[in-house]
PDB file of C-alpha atoms in Angstrom:
ATOM      1  CA  UNK A   1     -14.935   1.302  -2.260  1.00  0.00           C
ATOM      2  CA  UNK A   2     -14.518   1.285   1.271  1.00  0.00           C
ATOM      3  CA  UNK A   3     -13.256  -1.600   3.453  1.00  0.00           C
ATOM      4  CA  UNK A   4     -16.716  -2.532   4.477  1.00  0.00           C
ATOM      5  CA  UNK A   5     -17.737  -2.480   0.685  1.00  0.00           C
ATOM      6  CA  UNK A   6     -14.973  -4.698  -0.075  1.00  0.00           C
ATOM      7  CA  UNK A   7     -15.996  -7.096   2.650  1.00  0.00           C
ATOM      8  CA  UNK A   8     -19.574  -6.905   1.424  1.00  0.00           C
ATOM      9  CA  UNK A   9     -18.370  -7.941  -2.175  1.00  0.00           C
ATOM     10  CA  UNK A  10     -16.291 -10.836  -0.779  1.00  0.00           C
ATOM     11  CA  UNK A  11     -19.089 -12.149   1.271  1.00  0.00           C
ATOM     12  CA  UNK A  12     -21.412 -12.079  -1.781  1.00  0.00           C
ATOM     13  CA  UNK A  13     -18.790 -14.010  -3.973  1.00  0.00           C
ATOM     14  CA  UNK A  14     -18.272 -16.524  -1.102  1.00  0.00           C
ATOM     15  CA  UNK A  15     -21.836 -17.422   0.402  1.00  0.00           C
ATOM     16  CA  UNK A  16     -20.345 -20.314   2.124  1.00  0.00           C
ATOM     17  CA  UNK A  17     -18.387 -17.989   4.440  1.00  0.00           C
ATOM     18  CA  UNK A  18     -19.647 -16.019   7.390  1.00  0.00           C
ATOM     19  CA  UNK A  19     -19.640 -12.172   7.050  1.00  0.00           C
ATOM     20  CA  UNK A  20     -17.685 -12.232  10.109  1.00  0.00           C
ATOM     21  CA  UNK A  21     -14.968 -14.508   8.779  1.00  0.00           C
ATOM     22  CA  UNK A  22     -14.684 -12.376   5.684  1.00  0.00           C
ATOM     23  CA  UNK A  23     -14.145  -9.453   7.801  1.00  0.00           C
ATOM     24  CA  UNK A  24     -11.358 -11.284   9.853  1.00  0.00           C
ATOM     25  CA  UNK A  25      -9.849 -12.348   6.581  1.00  0.00           C
ATOM     26  CA  UNK A  26      -9.493  -8.858   5.236  1.00  0.00           C
ATOM     27  CA  UNK A  27      -8.286  -7.546   8.350  1.00  0.00           C
ATOM     28  CA  UNK A  28      -5.733 -10.200   8.582  1.00  0.00           C
ATOM     29  CA  UNK A  29      -4.419  -9.391   5.254  1.00  0.00           C
ATOM     30  CA  UNK A  30      -3.879  -5.680   6.014  1.00  0.00           C
ATOM     31  CA  UNK A  31      -2.643  -6.242   9.403  1.00  0.00           C
ATOM     32  CA  UNK A  32      -0.022  -8.502   7.901  1.00  0.00           C
ATOM     33  CA  UNK A  33       1.051  -5.906   5.504  1.00  0.00           C
ATOM     34  CA  UNK A  34       1.305  -3.305   8.332  1.00  0.00           C
ATOM     35  CA  UNK A  35       3.354  -5.698  10.554  1.00  0.00           C
ATOM     36  CA  UNK A  36       5.933  -6.275   7.578  1.00  0.00           C
ATOM     37  CA  UNK A  37       6.226  -2.574   7.040  1.00  0.00           C
ATOM     38  CA  UNK A  38       6.647  -2.005  10.866  1.00  0.00           C
ATOM     39  CA  UNK A  39       9.465  -4.412  10.767  1.00  0.00           C
ATOM     40  CA  UNK A  40      11.040  -2.603   7.861  1.00  0.00           C
ATOM     41  CA  UNK A  41      10.220  -5.420   5.489  1.00  0.00           C
ATOM     42  CA  UNK A  42       9.031  -4.920   1.939  1.00  0.00           C
ATOM     43  CA  UNK A  43       5.752  -6.348   0.659  1.00  0.00           C
ATOM     44  CA  UNK A  44       5.639  -7.548  -2.995  1.00  0.00           C
ATOM     45  CA  UNK A  45       2.524  -8.558  -4.485  1.00  0.00           C
ATOM     46  CA  UNK A  46       3.237  -9.152  -8.252  1.00  0.00           C
ATOM     47  CA  UNK A  47       0.993  -7.658 -10.663  1.00  0.00           C
ATOM     48  CA  UNK A  48      -0.570  -5.525  -8.084  1.00  0.00           C
ATOM     49  CA  UNK A  49       2.335  -3.375  -6.517  1.00  0.00           C
ATOM     50  CA  UNK A  50       4.961  -3.272  -3.746  1.00  0.00           C
ATOM     51  CA  UNK A  51       4.699  -1.584  -0.391  1.00  0.00           C
ATOM     52  CA  UNK A  52       8.154  -0.407   1.104  1.00  0.00           C
ATOM     53  CA  UNK A  53       9.288   1.856   3.847  1.00  0.00           C
ATOM     54  CA  UNK A  54      11.406   4.741   3.006  1.00  0.00           C
ATOM     55  CA  UNK A  55      13.527   6.727   5.685  1.00  0.00           C
ATOM     56  CA  UNK A  56      13.554  10.437   5.868  1.00  0.00           C
ATOM     57  CA  UNK A  57      16.561  11.751   7.781  1.00  0.00           C
ATOM     58  CA  UNK A  58      16.216  14.354  10.434  1.00  0.00           C
ATOM     59  CA  UNK A  59      16.307  17.948   9.072  1.00  0.00           C
ATOM     60  CA  UNK A  60      15.791  21.442  10.130  1.00  0.00           C
ATOM     61  CA  UNK A  61      12.535  22.557   9.194  1.00  0.00           C
ATOM     62  CA  UNK A  62      10.718  25.839   9.344  1.00  0.00           C
ATOM     63  CA  UNK A  63       7.304  27.013  10.831  1.00  0.00           C
ATOM     64  CA  UNK A  64       5.895  28.349   7.676  1.00  0.00           C
ATOM     65  CA  UNK A  65       3.923  31.023   9.757  1.00  0.00           C
ATOM     66  CA  UNK A  66       6.680  32.261  12.126  1.00  0.00           C
ATOM     67  CA  UNK A  67       9.737  31.443  10.071  1.00  0.00           C
ATOM     68  CA  UNK A  68      11.292  29.874  13.103  1.00  0.00           C
ATOM     69  CA  UNK A  69      13.555  26.751  12.509  1.00  0.00           C
ATOM     70  CA  UNK A  70      12.394  23.618  14.199  1.00  0.00           C
ATOM     71  CA  UNK A  71      13.943  20.192  14.475  1.00  0.00           C
ATOM     72  CA  UNK A  72      12.322  17.620  12.525  1.00  0.00           C
ATOM     73  CA  UNK A  73      13.214  14.004  13.777  1.00  0.00           C
ATOM     74  CA  UNK A  74      14.167  11.195  11.498  1.00  0.00           C
ATOM     75  CA  UNK A  75      11.027   9.391  10.284  1.00  0.00           C
ATOM     76  CA  UNK A  76       9.878   6.427   8.227  1.00  0.00           C
ATOM     77  CA  UNK A  77       7.224   6.706   5.523  1.00  0.00           C
ATOM     78  CA  UNK A  78       5.313   3.988   3.930  1.00  0.00           C
ATOM     79  CA  UNK A  79       5.588   3.920   0.197  1.00  0.00           C
ATOM     80  CA  UNK A  80       3.631   2.106  -2.687  1.00  0.00           C
ATOM     81  CA  UNK A  81       4.654   1.433  -6.037  1.00  0.00           C
ATOM     82  CA  UNK A  82       2.076   0.142  -8.585  1.00  0.00           C
ATOM     83  CA  UNK A  83       2.827  -3.132 -10.229  1.00  0.00           C
ATOM     84  CA  UNK A  84       3.308  -3.311 -14.080  1.00  0.00           C
ATOM     85  CA  UNK A  85       0.136  -5.293 -14.580  1.00  0.00           C
ATOM     86  CA  UNK A  86      -2.078  -2.996 -12.629  1.00  0.00           C
ATOM     87  CA  UNK A  87      -0.522  -0.002 -14.117  1.00  0.00           C
ATOM     88  CA  UNK A  88      -1.245  -1.440 -17.695  1.00  0.00           C
ATOM     89  CA  UNK A  89      -4.814  -2.288 -16.883  1.00  0.00           C
ATOM     90  CA  UNK A  90      -5.376   1.404 -15.767  1.00  0.00           C
ATOM     91  CA  UNK A  91      -4.249   2.627 -19.051  1.00  0.00           C
ATOM     92  CA  UNK A  92      -5.734  -0.091 -21.148  1.00  0.00           C
ATOM     93  CA  UNK A  93      -8.001   1.278 -23.988  1.00  0.00           C
ATOM     94  CA  UNK A  94      -7.338   4.744 -23.360  1.00  0.00           C
TER      95      UNK A  94
ATOM     96  CA  UNK B   1      16.623  -2.614   8.156  1.00  0.00           C
ATOM     97  CA  UNK B   2      15.541  -6.090   8.097  1.00  0.00           C
ATOM     98  CA  UNK B   3      15.169  -6.156   4.409  1.00  0.00           C
ATOM     99  CA  UNK B   4      13.141  -9.311   4.010  1.00  0.00           C
ATOM    100  CA  UNK B   5      10.235  -9.516   1.486  1.00  0.00           C
ATOM    101  CA  UNK B   6       6.642 -10.576   2.219  1.00  0.00           C
ATOM    102  CA  UNK B   7       4.889 -12.019  -0.596  1.00  0.00           C
ATOM    103  CA  UNK B   8       1.385 -13.589  -1.306  1.00  0.00           C
ATOM    104  CA  UNK B   9       2.652 -16.632   0.511  1.00  0.00           C
ATOM    105  CA  UNK B  10       2.818 -14.929   3.932  1.00  0.00           C
ATOM    106  CA  UNK B  11      -0.663 -13.144   3.434  1.00  0.00           C
ATOM    107  CA  UNK B  12      -2.258 -16.354   2.617  1.00  0.00           C
ATOM    108  CA  UNK B  13      -0.694 -17.955   5.784  1.00  0.00           C
ATOM    109  CA  UNK B  14      -2.053 -15.113   7.947  1.00  0.00           C
ATOM    110  CA  UNK B  15      -5.427 -15.913   6.441  1.00  0.00           C
ATOM    111  CA  UNK B  16      -5.017 -19.508   6.960  1.00  0.00           C
ATOM    112  CA  UNK B  17      -4.104 -18.958  10.600  1.00  0.00           C
ATOM    113  CA  UNK B  18      -7.127 -16.656  11.168  1.00  0.00           C
ATOM    114  CA  UNK B  19     -10.090 -18.846  10.065  1.00  0.00           C
ATOM    115  CA  UNK B  20     -10.472 -22.356   9.374  1.00  0.00           C
ATOM    116  CA  UNK B  21     -10.076 -22.366   5.749  1.00  0.00           C
ATOM    117  CA  UNK B  22      -7.811 -24.631   3.552  1.00  0.00           C
ATOM    118  CA  UNK B  23      -4.475 -23.251   2.488  1.00  0.00           C
ATOM    119  CA  UNK B  24      -5.777 -23.202  -1.094  1.00  0.00           C
ATOM    120  CA  UNK B  25      -8.870 -21.305  -0.293  1.00  0.00           C
ATOM    121  CA  UNK B  26      -6.741 -18.768   1.775  1.00  0.00           C
ATOM    122  CA  UNK B  27      -4.601 -18.187  -1.168  1.00  0.00           C
ATOM    123  CA  UNK B  28      -7.591 -17.667  -3.402  1.00  0.00           C
ATOM    124  CA  UNK B  29      -9.065 -15.235  -1.015  1.00  0.00           C
ATOM    125  CA  UNK B  30      -5.945 -13.150  -1.006  1.00  0.00           C
ATOM    126  CA  UNK B  31      -6.020 -13.089  -4.709  1.00  0.00           C
ATOM    127  CA  UNK B  32      -9.677 -12.084  -4.748  1.00  0.00           C
ATOM    128  CA  UNK B  33      -9.057  -9.233  -2.413  1.00  0.00           C
ATOM    129  CA  UNK B  34      -6.338  -7.946  -4.743  1.00  0.00           C
ATOM    130  CA  UNK B  35      -8.463  -8.426  -7.605  1.00  0.00           C
ATOM    131  CA  UNK B  36     -11.400  -6.449  -6.173  1.00  0.00           C
ATOM    132  CA  UNK B  37      -9.274  -3.570  -5.392  1.00  0.00           C
ATOM    133  CA  UNK B  38      -7.591  -3.559  -8.922  1.00  0.00           C
ATOM    134  CA  UNK B  39     -11.174  -3.705 -10.411  1.00  0.00           C
ATOM    135  CA  UNK B  40     -12.535  -0.820  -8.462  1.00  0.00           C
ATOM    136  CA  UNK B  41      -9.457   1.201  -9.290  1.00  0.00           C
ATOM    137  CA  UNK B  42      -9.546   0.250 -13.056  1.00  0.00           C
ATOM    138  CA  UNK B  43     -13.255   1.594 -12.931  1.00  0.00           C
ATOM    139  CA  UNK B  44     -11.878   4.864 -11.540  1.00  0.00           C
ATOM    140  CA  UNK B  45     -12.980   4.441  -8.123  1.00  0.00           C
ATOM    141  CA  UNK B  46     -11.155   5.299  -4.861  1.00  0.00           C
ATOM    142  CA  UNK B  47     -10.349   2.358  -2.516  1.00  0.00           C
ATOM    143  CA  UNK B  48     -10.224   3.560   1.122  1.00  0.00           C
ATOM    144  CA  UNK B  49      -9.105   0.939   3.767  1.00  0.00           C
ATOM    145  CA  UNK B  50      -9.629   2.427   7.100  1.00  0.00           C
ATOM    146  CA  UNK B  51      -6.595   2.348   9.288  1.00  0.00           C
ATOM    147  CA  UNK B  52      -4.380   1.394   6.490  1.00  0.00           C
ATOM    148  CA  UNK B  53      -4.678   3.756   3.714  1.00  0.00           C
ATOM    149  CA  UNK B  54      -6.377   4.802   0.540  1.00  0.00           C
ATOM    150  CA  UNK B  55      -5.668   4.129  -3.206  1.00  0.00           C
ATOM    151  CA  UNK B  56      -6.721   6.622  -5.795  1.00  0.00           C
ATOM    152  CA  UNK B  57      -6.527   6.994  -9.404  1.00  0.00           C
ATOM    153  CA  UNK B  58      -5.254  10.497 -10.770  1.00  0.00           C
ATOM    154  CA  UNK B  59      -5.379  11.536 -14.393  1.00  0.00           C
ATOM    155  CA  UNK B  60      -2.138  12.841 -15.736  1.00  0.00           C
ATOM    156  CA  UNK B  61      -2.147  15.221 -18.791  1.00  0.00           C
ATOM    157  CA  UNK B  62      -0.066  14.989 -21.950  1.00  0.00           C
ATOM    158  CA  UNK B  63       3.406  16.658 -21.525  1.00  0.00           C
ATOM    159  CA  UNK B  64       6.636  16.809 -23.237  1.00  0.00           C
ATOM    160  CA  UNK B  65       9.285  14.876 -21.681  1.00  0.00           C
ATOM    161  CA  UNK B  66      12.937  14.328 -22.513  1.00  0.00           C
ATOM    162  CA  UNK B  67      15.254  11.387 -22.964  1.00  0.00           C
ATOM    163  CA  UNK B  68      17.574  12.401 -20.061  1.00  0.00           C
ATOM    164  CA  UNK B  69      20.342  10.445 -22.094  1.00  0.00           C
ATOM    165  CA  UNK B  70      20.068  11.948 -25.429  1.00  0.00           C
ATOM    166  CA  UNK B  71      18.161  15.190 -24.638  1.00  0.00           C
ATOM    167  CA  UNK B  72      15.613  14.200 -27.308  1.00  0.00           C
ATOM    168  CA  UNK B  73      12.026  15.467 -26.790  1.00  0.00           C
ATOM    169  CA  UNK B  74       9.554  12.695 -26.268  1.00  0.00           C
ATOM    170  CA  UNK B  75       5.712  13.204 -25.845  1.00  0.00           C
ATOM    171  CA  UNK B  76       4.234  11.649 -23.105  1.00  0.00           C
ATOM    172  CA  UNK B  77       0.542  10.768 -23.556  1.00  0.00           C
ATOM    173  CA  UNK B  78      -2.225  11.253 -21.090  1.00  0.00           C
ATOM    174  CA  UNK B  79      -2.313   8.461 -18.500  1.00  0.00           C
ATOM    175  CA  UNK B  80      -3.704   7.268 -15.309  1.00  0.00           C
ATOM    176  CA  UNK B  81      -1.606   6.784 -12.219  1.00  0.00           C
ATOM    177  CA  UNK B  82      -2.289   5.218  -8.913  1.00  0.00           C
ATOM    178  CA  UNK B  83      -1.344   7.107  -5.718  1.00  0.00           C
ATOM    179  CA  UNK B  84      -1.462   5.496  -2.349  1.00  0.00           C
ATOM    180  CA  UNK B  85      -1.908   7.680   0.806  1.00  0.00           C
ATOM    181  CA  UNK B  86      -1.225   5.907   4.016  1.00  0.00           C
ATOM    182  CA  UNK B  87      -3.315   6.403   6.933  1.00  0.00           C
ATOM    183  CA  UNK B  88      -2.109   7.848  10.176  1.00  0.00           C
ATOM    184  CA  UNK B  89      -2.448   4.643  11.881  1.00  0.00           C
ATOM    185  CA  UNK B  90      -0.110   2.956   9.420  1.00  0.00           C
ATOM    186  CA  UNK B  91       2.359   5.706   9.493  1.00  0.00           C
ATOM    187  CA  UNK B  92       2.266   5.738  13.497  1.00  0.00           C
ATOM    188  CA  UNK B  93       2.770   1.877  13.573  1.00  0.00           C
ATOM    189  CA  UNK B  94       5.729   2.151  11.371  1.00  0.00           C
ATOM    190  CA  UNK B  95       7.320   5.011  13.217  1.00  0.00           C
ATOM    191  CA  UNK B  96       6.693   3.519  16.684  1.00  0.00           C
ATOM    192  CA  UNK B  97       8.751   0.406  15.632  1.00  0.00           C
ATOM    193  CA  UNK B  98      11.244   1.530  13.268  1.00  0.00           C
ATOM    194  CA  UNK B  99      12.408   4.954  14.540  1.00  0.00           C
ATOM    195  CA  UNK B 100      12.520   3.553  18.052  1.00  0.00           C
ATOM    196  CA  UNK B 101      15.071   0.828  17.040  1.00  0.00           C
ATOM    197  CA  UNK B 102      17.831   3.038  16.466  1.00  0.00           C
ATOM    198  CA  UNK B 103      19.835   4.649  19.359  1.00  0.00           C
ATOM    199  CA  UNK B 104      18.496   8.051  20.187  1.00  0.00           C
ATOM    200  CA  UNK B 105      20.815  10.462  18.522  1.00  0.00           C
ATOM    201  CA  UNK B 106      20.014  13.181  20.951  1.00  0.00           C
ATOM    202  CA  UNK B 107      21.606  11.123  23.906  1.00  0.00           C
ATOM    203  CA  UNK B 108      24.830  11.109  22.173  1.00  0.00           C
ATOM    204  CA  UNK B 109      25.013  14.980  21.954  1.00  0.00           C
TER     205      UNK B 109
END
């Protein structure tokens, strides 16, 4: 399922909304999550999962082709932990 | 790091601000979005949200684990796990903000 298919589905379930509004809604949700993570906040959606940001320290890496050592800056990476309910749903009946 | 937690309430508020829906309906829509994503994943489908990231379901085979405390062997049955891969847009936004906030280490050297 892609973002546009998600929008399509929502529009079908909500015939009273303009497709354009459904698009704005979906975009607003993911933008809000992005903005929170960019502030360093956690996003916790019970039953679904939690998004957080992890810091990776600067390190000395290596160019795997030449073997030269290169400085890798500190960076932040987004992380998602699946919620218990969703995890259980994925494994229900298996 | 700020360390605050954003929940469904803030997402609903963002939806509420965006279009002229009631607060109740905004909250319902947030729930519906999460449910649609969960349903697709449960069907084994991959969910790709452009400029955010993708969720995929991965099958893990059976393996023998160990209870780290007792050293006892425990069988781990096959299961499905969810993996999230952030898009470059999301990674870049996070780094543009957070990595800049700290005083540059290089200038101290």
